[in-house]
Coordinates of C-alpha atoms in Angstrom, one line a residue:
Chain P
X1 CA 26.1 -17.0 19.8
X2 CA 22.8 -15.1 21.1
X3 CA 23.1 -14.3 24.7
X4 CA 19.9 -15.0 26.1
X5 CA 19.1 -13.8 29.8
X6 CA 15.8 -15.7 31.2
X7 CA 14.1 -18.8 30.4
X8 CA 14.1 -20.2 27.3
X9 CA 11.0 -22.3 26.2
X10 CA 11.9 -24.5 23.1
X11 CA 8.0 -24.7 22.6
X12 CA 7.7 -21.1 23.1
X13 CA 10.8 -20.4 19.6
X14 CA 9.0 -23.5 17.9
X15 CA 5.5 -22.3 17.9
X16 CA 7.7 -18.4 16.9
X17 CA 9.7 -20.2 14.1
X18 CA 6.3 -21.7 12.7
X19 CA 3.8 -18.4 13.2
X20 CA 6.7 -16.9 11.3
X21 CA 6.9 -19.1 8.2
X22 CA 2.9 -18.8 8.4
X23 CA 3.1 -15.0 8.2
X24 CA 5.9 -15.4 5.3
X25 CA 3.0 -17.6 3.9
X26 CA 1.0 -14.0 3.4
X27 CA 4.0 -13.3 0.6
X28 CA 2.0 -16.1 -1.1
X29 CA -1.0 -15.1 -0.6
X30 CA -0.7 -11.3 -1.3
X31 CA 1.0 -12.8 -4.7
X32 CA -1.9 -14.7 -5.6
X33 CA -4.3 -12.4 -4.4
X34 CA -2.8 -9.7 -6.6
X35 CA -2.2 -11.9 -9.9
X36 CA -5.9 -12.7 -10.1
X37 CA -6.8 -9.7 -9.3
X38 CA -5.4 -7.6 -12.5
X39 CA -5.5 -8.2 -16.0
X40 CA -3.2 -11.3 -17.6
X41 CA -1.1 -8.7 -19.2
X42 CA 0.3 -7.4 -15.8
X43 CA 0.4 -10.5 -13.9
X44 CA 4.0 -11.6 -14.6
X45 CA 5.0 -8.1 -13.5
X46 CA 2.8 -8.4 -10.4
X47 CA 4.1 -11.4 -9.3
X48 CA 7.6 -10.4 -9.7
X49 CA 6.8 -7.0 -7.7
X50 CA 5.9 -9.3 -4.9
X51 CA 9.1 -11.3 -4.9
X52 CA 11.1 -8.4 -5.1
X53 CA 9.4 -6.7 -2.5
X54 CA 9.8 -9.4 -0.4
X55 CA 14.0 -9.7 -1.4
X56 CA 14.2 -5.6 -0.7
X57 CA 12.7 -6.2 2.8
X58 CA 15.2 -8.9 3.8
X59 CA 18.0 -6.3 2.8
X60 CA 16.5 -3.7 4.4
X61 CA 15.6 -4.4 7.6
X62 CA 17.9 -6.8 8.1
X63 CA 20.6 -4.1 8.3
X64 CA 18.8 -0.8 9.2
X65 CA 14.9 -1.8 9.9
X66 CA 15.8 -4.0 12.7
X67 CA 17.9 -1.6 14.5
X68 CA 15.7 1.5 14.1
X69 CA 12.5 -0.5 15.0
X70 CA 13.7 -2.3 18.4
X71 CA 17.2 -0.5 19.3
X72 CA 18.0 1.5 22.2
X73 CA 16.5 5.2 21.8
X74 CA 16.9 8.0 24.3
X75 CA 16.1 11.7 25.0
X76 CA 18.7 12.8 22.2
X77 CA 16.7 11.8 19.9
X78 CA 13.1 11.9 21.5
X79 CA 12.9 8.2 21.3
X80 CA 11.8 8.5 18.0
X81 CA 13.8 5.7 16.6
X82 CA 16.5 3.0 17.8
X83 CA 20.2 4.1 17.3
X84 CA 21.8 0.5 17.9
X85 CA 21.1 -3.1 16.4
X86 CA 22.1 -2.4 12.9
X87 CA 24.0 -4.3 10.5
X88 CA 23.1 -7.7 11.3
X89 CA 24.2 -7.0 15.1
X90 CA 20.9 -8.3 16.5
X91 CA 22.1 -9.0 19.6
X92 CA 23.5 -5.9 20.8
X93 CA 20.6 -5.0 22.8
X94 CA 19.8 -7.1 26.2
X95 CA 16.8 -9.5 26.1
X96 CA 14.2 -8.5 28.6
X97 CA 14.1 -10.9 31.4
X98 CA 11.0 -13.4 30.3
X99 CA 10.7 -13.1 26.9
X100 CA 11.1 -16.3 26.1
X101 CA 11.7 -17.0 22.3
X102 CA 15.4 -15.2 22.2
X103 CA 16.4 -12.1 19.8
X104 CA 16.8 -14.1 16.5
X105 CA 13.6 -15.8 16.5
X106 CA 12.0 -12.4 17.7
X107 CA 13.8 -11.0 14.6
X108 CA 12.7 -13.1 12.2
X109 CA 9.1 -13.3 13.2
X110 CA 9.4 -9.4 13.0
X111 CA 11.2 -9.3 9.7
X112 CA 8.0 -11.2 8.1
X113 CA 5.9 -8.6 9.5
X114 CA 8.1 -5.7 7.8
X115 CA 7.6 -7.4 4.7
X116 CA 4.1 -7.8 4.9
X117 CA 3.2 -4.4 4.9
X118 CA 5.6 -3.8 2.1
X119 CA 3.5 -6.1 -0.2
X120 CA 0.3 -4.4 0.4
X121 CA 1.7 -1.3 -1.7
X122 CA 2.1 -3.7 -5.1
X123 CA -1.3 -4.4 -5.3
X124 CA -2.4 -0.6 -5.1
X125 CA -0.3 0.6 -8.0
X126 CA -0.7 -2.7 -10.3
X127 CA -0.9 -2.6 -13.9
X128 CA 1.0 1.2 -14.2
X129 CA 4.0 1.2 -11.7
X130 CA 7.5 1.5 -12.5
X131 CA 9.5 -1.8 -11.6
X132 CA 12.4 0.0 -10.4
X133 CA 10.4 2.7 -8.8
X134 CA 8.4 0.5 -6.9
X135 CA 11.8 -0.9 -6.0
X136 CA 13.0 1.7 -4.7
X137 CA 9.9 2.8 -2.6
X138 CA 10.0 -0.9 -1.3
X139 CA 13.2 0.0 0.3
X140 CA 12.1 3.5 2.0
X141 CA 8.8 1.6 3.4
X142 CA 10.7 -1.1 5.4
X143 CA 13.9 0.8 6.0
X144 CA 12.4 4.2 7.0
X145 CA 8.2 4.5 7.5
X146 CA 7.7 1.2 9.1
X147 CA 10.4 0.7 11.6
X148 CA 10.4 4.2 12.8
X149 CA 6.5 4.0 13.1
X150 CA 7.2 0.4 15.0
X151 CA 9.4 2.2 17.4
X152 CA 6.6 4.1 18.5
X153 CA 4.2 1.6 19.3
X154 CA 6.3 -1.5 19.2
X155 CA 10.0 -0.9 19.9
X156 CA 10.1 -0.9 23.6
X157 CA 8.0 -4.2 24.2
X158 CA 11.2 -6.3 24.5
X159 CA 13.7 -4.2 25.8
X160 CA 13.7 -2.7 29.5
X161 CA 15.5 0.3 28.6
X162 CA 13.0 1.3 26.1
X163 CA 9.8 0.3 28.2
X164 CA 7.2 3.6 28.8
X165 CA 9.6 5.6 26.5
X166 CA 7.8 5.0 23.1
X167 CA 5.9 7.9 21.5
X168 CA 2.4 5.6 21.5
X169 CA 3.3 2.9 23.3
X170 CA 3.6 4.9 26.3
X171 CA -0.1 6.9 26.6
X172 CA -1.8 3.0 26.4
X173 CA -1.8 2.7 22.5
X174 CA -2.6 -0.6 21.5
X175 CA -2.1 -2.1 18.6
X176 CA -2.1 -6.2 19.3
X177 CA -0.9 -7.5 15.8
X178 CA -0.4 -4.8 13.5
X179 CA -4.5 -3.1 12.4
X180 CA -2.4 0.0 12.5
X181 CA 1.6 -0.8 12.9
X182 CA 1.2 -3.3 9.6
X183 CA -1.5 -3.1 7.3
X184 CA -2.6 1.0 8.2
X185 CA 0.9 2.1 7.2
X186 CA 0.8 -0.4 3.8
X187 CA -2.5 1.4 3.1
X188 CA -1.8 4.9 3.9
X189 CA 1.5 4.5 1.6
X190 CA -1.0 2.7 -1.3
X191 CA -3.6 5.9 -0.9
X192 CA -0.3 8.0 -1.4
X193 CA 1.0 6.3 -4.0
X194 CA -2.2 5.8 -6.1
X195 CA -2.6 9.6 -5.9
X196 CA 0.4 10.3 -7.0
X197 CA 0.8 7.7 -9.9
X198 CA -2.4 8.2 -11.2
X199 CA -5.2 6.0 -12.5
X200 CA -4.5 3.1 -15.0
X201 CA -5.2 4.0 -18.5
X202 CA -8.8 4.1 -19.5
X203 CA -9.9 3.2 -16.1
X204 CA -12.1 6.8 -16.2
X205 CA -14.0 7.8 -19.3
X206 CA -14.0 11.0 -21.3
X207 CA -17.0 12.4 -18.4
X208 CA -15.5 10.5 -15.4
X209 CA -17.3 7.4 -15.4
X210 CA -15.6 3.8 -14.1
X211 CA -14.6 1.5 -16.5
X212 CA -15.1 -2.2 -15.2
X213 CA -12.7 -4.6 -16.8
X214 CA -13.6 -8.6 -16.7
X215 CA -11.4 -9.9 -13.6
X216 CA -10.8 -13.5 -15.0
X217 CA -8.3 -14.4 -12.5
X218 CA -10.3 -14.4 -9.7
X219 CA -10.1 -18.3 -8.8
X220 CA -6.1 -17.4 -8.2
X221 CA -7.2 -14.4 -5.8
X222 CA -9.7 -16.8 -3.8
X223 CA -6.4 -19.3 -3.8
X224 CA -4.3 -16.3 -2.0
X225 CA -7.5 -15.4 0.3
X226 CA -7.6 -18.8 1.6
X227 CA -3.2 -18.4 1.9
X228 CA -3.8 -15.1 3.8
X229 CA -6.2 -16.7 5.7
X230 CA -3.4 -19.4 7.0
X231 CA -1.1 -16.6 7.3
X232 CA -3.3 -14.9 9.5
X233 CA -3.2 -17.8 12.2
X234 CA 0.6 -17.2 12.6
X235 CA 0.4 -13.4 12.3
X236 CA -1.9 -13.0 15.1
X237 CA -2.0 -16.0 17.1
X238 CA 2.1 -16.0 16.9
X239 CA 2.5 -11.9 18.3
X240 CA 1.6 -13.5 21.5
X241 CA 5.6 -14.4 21.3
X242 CA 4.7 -17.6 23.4
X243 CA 2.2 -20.4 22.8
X244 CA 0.1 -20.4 25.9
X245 CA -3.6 -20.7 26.4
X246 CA -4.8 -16.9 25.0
X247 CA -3.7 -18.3 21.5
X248 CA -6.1 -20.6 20.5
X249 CA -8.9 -17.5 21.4
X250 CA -7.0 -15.5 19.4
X251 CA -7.3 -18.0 16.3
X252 CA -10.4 -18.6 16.7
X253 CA -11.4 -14.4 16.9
X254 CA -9.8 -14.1 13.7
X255 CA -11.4 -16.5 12.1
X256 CA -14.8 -15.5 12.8
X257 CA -13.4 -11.5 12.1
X258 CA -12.8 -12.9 8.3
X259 CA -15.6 -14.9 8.4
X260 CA -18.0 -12.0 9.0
X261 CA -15.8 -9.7 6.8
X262 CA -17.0 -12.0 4.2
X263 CA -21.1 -11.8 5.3
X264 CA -20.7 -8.1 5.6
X265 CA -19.3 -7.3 2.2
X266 CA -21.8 -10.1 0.9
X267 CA -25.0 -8.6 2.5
X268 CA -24.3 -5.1 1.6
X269 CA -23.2 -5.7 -2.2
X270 CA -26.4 -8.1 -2.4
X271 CA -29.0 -5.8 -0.3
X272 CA -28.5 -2.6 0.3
X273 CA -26.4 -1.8 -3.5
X274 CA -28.1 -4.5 -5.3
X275 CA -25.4 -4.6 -7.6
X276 CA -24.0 -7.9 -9.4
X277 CA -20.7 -9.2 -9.3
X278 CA -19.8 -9.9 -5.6
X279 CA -16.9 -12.1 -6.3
X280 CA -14.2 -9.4 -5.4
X281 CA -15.9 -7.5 -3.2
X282 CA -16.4 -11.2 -0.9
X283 CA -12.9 -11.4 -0.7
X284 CA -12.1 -8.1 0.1
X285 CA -14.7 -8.3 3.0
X286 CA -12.9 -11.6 4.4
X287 CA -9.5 -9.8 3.8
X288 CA -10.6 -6.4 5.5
X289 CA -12.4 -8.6 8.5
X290 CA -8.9 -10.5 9.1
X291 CA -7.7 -6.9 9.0
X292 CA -10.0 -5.2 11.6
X293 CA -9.7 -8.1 14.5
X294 CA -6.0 -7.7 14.3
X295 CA -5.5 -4.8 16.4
X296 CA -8.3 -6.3 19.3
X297 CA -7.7 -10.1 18.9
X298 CA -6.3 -11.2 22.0
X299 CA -9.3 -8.9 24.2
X300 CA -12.3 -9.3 23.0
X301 CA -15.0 -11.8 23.2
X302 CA -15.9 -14.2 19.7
X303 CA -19.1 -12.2 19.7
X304 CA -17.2 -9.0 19.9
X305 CA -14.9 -10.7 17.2
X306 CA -18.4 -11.3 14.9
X307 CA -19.1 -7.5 15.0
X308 CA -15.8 -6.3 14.4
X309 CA -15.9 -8.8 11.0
X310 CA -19.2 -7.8 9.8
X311 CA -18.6 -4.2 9.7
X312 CA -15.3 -4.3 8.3
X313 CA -16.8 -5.9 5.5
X314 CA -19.3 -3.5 4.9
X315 CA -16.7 -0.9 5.5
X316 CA -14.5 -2.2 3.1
X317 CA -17.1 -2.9 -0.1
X318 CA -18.4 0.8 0.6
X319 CA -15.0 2.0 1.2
X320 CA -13.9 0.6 -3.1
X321 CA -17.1 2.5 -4.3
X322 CA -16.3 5.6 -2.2
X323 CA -12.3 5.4 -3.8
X324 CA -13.9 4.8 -7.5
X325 CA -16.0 8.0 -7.2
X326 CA -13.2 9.9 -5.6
X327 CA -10.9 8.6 -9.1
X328 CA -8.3 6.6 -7.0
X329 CA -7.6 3.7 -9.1
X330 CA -6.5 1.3 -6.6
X331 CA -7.1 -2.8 -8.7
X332 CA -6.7 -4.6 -5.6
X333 CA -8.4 -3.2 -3.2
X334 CA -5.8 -2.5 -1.1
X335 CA -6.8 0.7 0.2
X336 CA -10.3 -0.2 1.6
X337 CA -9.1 -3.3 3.1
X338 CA -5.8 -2.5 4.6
X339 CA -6.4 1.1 5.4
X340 CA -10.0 1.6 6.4
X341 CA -10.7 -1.8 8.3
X342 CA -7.3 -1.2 9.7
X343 CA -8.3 2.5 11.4
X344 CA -11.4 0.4 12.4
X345 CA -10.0 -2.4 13.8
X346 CA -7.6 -0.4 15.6
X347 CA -10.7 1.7 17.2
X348 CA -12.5 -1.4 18.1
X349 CA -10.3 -2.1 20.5
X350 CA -11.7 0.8 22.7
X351 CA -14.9 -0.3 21.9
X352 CA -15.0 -3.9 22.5
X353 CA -12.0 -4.7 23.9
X354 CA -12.2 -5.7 27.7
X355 CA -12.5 -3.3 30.2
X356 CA -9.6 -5.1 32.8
X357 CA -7.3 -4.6 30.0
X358 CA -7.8 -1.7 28.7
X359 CA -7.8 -0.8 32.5
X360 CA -4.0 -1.7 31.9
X361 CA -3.5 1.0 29.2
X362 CA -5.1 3.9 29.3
X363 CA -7.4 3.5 32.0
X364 CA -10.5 3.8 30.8
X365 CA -12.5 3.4 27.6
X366 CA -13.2 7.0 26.8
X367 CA -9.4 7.6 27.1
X368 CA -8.1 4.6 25.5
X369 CA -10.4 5.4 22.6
X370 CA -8.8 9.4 22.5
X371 CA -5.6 7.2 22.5
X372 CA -6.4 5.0 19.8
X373 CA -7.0 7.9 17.8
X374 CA -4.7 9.9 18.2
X375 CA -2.2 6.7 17.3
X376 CA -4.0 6.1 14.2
X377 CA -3.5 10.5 13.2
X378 CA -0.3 10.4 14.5
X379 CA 0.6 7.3 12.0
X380 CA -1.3 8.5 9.4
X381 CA 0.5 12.0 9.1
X382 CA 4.0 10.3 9.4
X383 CA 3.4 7.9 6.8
X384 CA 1.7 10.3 4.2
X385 CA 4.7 12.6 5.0
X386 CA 7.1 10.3 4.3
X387 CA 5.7 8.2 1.6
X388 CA 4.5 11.5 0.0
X389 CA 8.0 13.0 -0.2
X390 CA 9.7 9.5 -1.5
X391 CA 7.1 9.0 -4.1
X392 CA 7.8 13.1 -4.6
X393 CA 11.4 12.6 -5.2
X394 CA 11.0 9.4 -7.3
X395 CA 8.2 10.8 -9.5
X396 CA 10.1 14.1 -10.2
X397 CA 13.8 12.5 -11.2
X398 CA 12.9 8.4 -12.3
X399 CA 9.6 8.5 -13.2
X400 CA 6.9 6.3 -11.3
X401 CA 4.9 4.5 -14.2
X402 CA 6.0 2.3 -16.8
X403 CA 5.1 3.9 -20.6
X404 CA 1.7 3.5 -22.3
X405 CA 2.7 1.1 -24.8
X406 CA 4.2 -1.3 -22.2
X407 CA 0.9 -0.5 -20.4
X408 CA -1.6 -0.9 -23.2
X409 CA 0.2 -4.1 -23.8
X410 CA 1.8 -5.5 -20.4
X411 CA 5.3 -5.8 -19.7
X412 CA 8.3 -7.8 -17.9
X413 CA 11.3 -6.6 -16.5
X414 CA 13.0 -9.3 -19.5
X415 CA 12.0 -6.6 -22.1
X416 CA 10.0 -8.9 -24.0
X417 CA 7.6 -6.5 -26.0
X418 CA 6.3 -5.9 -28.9
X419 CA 8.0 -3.9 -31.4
X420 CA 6.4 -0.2 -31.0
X421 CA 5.1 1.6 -33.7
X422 CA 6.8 4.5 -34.9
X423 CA 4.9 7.8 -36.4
X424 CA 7.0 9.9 -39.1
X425 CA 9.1 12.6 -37.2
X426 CA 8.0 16.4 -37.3
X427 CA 10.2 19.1 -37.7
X428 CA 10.8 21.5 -34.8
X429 CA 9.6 24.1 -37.2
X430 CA 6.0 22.0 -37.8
X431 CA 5.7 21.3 -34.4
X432 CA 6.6 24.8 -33.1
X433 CA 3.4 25.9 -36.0
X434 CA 0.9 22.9 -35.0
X435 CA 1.4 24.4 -31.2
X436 CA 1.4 27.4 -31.9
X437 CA -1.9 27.3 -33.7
X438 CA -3.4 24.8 -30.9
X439 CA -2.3 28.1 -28.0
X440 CA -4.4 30.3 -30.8
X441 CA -7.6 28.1 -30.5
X442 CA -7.2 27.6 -27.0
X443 CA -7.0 31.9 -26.9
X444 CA -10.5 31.9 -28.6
X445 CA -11.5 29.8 -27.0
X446 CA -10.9 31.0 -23.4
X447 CA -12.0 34.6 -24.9
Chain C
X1 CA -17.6 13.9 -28.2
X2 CA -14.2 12.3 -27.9
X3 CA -12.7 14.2 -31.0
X4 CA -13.4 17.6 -29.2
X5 CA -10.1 17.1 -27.3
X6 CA -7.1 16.4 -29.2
X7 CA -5.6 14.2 -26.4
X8 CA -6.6 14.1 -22.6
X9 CA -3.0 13.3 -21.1
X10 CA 0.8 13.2 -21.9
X11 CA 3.3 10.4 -20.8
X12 CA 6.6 11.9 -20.1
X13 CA 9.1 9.7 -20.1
X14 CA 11.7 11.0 -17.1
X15 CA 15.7 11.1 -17.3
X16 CA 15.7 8.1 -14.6
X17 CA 14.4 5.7 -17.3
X18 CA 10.0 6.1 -16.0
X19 CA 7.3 7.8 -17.0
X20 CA 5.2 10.3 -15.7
X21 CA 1.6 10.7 -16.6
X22 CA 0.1 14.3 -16.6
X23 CA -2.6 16.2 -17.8
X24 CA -3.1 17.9 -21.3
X25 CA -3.4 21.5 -19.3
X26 CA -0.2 20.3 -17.3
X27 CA 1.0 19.7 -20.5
X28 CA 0.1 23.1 -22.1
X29 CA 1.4 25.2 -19.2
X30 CA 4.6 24.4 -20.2
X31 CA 6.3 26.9 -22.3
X32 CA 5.8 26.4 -26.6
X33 CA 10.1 25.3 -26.5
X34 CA 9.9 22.9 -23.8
X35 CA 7.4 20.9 -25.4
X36 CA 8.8 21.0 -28.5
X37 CA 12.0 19.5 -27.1
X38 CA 9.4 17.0 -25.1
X39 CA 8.9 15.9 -28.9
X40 CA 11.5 16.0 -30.4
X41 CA 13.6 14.5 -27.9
X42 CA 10.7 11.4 -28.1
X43 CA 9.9 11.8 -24.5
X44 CA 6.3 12.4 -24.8
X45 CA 3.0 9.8 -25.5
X46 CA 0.0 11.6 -26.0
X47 CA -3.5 9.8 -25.0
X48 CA -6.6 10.5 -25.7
X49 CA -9.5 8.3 -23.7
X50 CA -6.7 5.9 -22.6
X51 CA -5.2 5.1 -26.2
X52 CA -2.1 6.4 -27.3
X53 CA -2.3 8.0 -30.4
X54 CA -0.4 10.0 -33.0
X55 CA 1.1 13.5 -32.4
X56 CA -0.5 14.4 -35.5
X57 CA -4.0 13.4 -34.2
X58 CA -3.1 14.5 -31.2
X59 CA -2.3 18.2 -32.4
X60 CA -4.5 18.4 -35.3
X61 CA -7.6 17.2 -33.7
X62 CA -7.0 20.4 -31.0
X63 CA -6.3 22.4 -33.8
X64 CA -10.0 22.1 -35.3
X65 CA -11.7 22.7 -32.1
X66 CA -9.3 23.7 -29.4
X67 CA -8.3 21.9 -26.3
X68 CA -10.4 22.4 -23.5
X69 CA -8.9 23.9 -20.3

């Protein structure tokens, strides 16, 4: 039994239990999103990437997340991450008084958010990644990278002990729903991982230039939009962890941030790149506006809430042209959306947030801005670290993509392929003369 | 313009069962033996422009005009 010390409000754990399935509703969404997104060949694989992603993160921080995110932490360890809770023992640590819901509902509304920023990585390395080594980086995101970052800037919210102890938390970072603490850290590990994976085959020519292939799924990606877009009421409107009068604001903010996410991207495709094809980037926009008002939505104004949208879209269409001439290959749009309207979002929050709560951070706006930065660095540098070495490690003894035949031709974990060629063998001794002759022309070449 | 490289990158396939994509210069630093037992050992795609395509192509084409590092 949960030993529960306050006041518990059933209405309070109802309105929990159902932001929570909505946010497990973005699992849906991020599914769909993804499937329409790449070519037919990969969308079984996709799919299954974002169930297994989703079954990794139950496992995962059920028994080691949970308790590095929100367990006790003290000066042995800098309070960089909880030492208790683990192992399904959610209730070791004691409820602070007036938080309302209890620790299991608490857990599973934050379990759903571990596994949300988990999904965003799938999209990013669509078409190319390994199954299992997406697996395994699945577990390292919401065992290790997320909770440990959470701890910072989450993990002492709830618990007494912890209170004005956490790395971020402590100097006024704020971070309402997760701009940074969710969909920054899925971003930063996609840029990562899309680095170190590589492009898709064929997605850069001979002399660098993009290859566009027809999207024909894109009806399926509006259909996950529109899920996210659900979601989003839960994932925002729920982290006030008790339905009181603020939520409804905060619904309403982040619908007009996706609204305008979706007129920024539109207006800057259509008049100011004049290019065609605006059906990807539109939904992007709305995704990258829901994104941005995440960090800010329970301070700021709708107006404020407008702004925020409308140049999160913009931000996020110029941010997928800026990764295609930098070579990142990233199908989704993951990057743009989740990573650079999540470092904006989380900066609007010094710049439109109100001043009477920000007054209740870092003091001023100047300061809280300096804080929010430094939050979004300090988060930045711990998830490139981390996901940098584990894609490292995978790449250098498993392997990170799947081959080029199961590319060229898509793939299932079933094995279901197409028989693949074969080529008549060489000899050691031919091959040892065709490369040895090849080091000759490259000689002359060079000289 | 294409045919001036022999091939443009190498898929490696790695002992835990993935592949690895790398450059044809990645490719070439390693030493004459270790590619040969990249071959032989049927670890190694080569790909030119996004295709996979013969090691014969692959090899021959480079032969004719070198391999551009």
């Amino acid at each position: 039994m949960e030993t529960i010390i306050g006041n518990i409000d059933k209405a309070d754990i109802v309105w929990i239990l159902v932001a929570a399935a909505l946010v497990f509703v973005m699992q849906f969404g991020f599914l769909c999103l993804e499937v329409g997104y790449v070519r037919p060949k990969a969308a079984t694989i996709t799919a299954l990437k974002n169930v297994v992603d989703w079954l990794i993160c139950v496992i995962c921080f059920s028994f080691v997340g949970w308790g590095i995110m929100f367990g006790h932490s003290d000066a042995h360890n800098f309070n960089l991450f909880g030492l208790d809770g683990f192992n399904l023992q959610y209730n070791t640590q004691t409820l602070k008084q007036g938080l309302p819901i209890g620790i299991t509902t608490h857990f599973l509304f934050e379990l759903v958010f571990a596994g949300t920023a988990a999904t965003i990585v799938s999209g990013a390395l669509a078409e190319r990644a390994s199954f299992y080594a997406y697996m395994c980086f699945s577990a390292v995101i919401t065992a290790i990278i997320y909770p440990i970052a959470g701890h910072w800037i989450w993990g002492g919210s709830f618990f007494p002990s912890n209170t004005s102890h956490m790395l971020l938390a402590k100097h006024g970072f704020i971070d309402f729903a997760g701009s940074t603490m969710v969909h920054s850290i899925g971003g930063w590990c996609s840029l990562v991982g899309v680095m170190i994976t590589g492009a898709r085959l064929g997605r850069f020519g001979p002399q660098g230039e993009v290859r566009y292939w027809p999207v024909t799924g894109i009806h399926f990606s509006a259909l996950g939009l529109l899920l996210l877009w659900f979601a989003w009421w839960g994932f925002n409107g729920g982290s006030v962890l008790r339905i009181n009068g603020s939520v409804g604001q905060i619904i309403i903010n982040t619908n007009l941030g996706g609204a305008f996410g979706g007129v920024g991207a539109l207006l800057y495709r259509n008049f100011f790149e004049k290019r065609e094809g605006i059906s990807g980037a539109f939904l992007n926009g709305i995704l990258g506006g829901l994104v941005a008002i995440t960090a800010s939505c329970f301070m700021v104004n709708s107006y404020s809430s407008v702004a925020i949208g409308f140049i999160a879209g913009i931000i996020c269409t110029a941010g997928s042209d800026l990764l295609l001439k930098l070579k990142l290959d990233d199908p989704v749009g993951a990057i743009p959306a989740h990573l650079f309207c999540g470092i904006w979002g989380t900066l609007c929050v010094a710049i439109f947030g109100k001043y009477e709560i920000i007054q209740q951070y870092a003091g001023d706006r100047l300061t809280q801005f300096f804080v929010q930065i430094v939050g979004i660095i300090v988060v930045g540098i711990w998830c490139v670290l981390i996901s940098g070495l584990a894609f490292y490690i995978l790449k250098r003894w498993v392997g990170l993509r799947v081959s080029p035949y199961e590319e060229m031709h898509g793939y299932d974990i079933a094995g279901v392929l197409p028989i693949k060629p074969t080529e008549p063998a060489l000899t050691r001794e031919e091959l040892r003369a065709l490369f040895e002759k090849n080091e000759d022309e490259v000689g002359k070449r060079k000289k | 313009m294409r045919k001036e490289k022999g091939f443009d990158h190498v898929s490696v396939l790695m002992p835990g069962g993935a592949h690895n994509l790398i450059t044809a210069e990645e490719f070439l630093s390693k030493s004459i033996n270790e590619r040969i037992e990249l071959v032989l050992q049927g670890r190694v795609e080569f790909i030119l422009d996004g295709n996979v395509i013969p090691i014969k192509e692959a090899l021959g084409a480079a032969k004719k005009s070198g391999i551009q590092s």
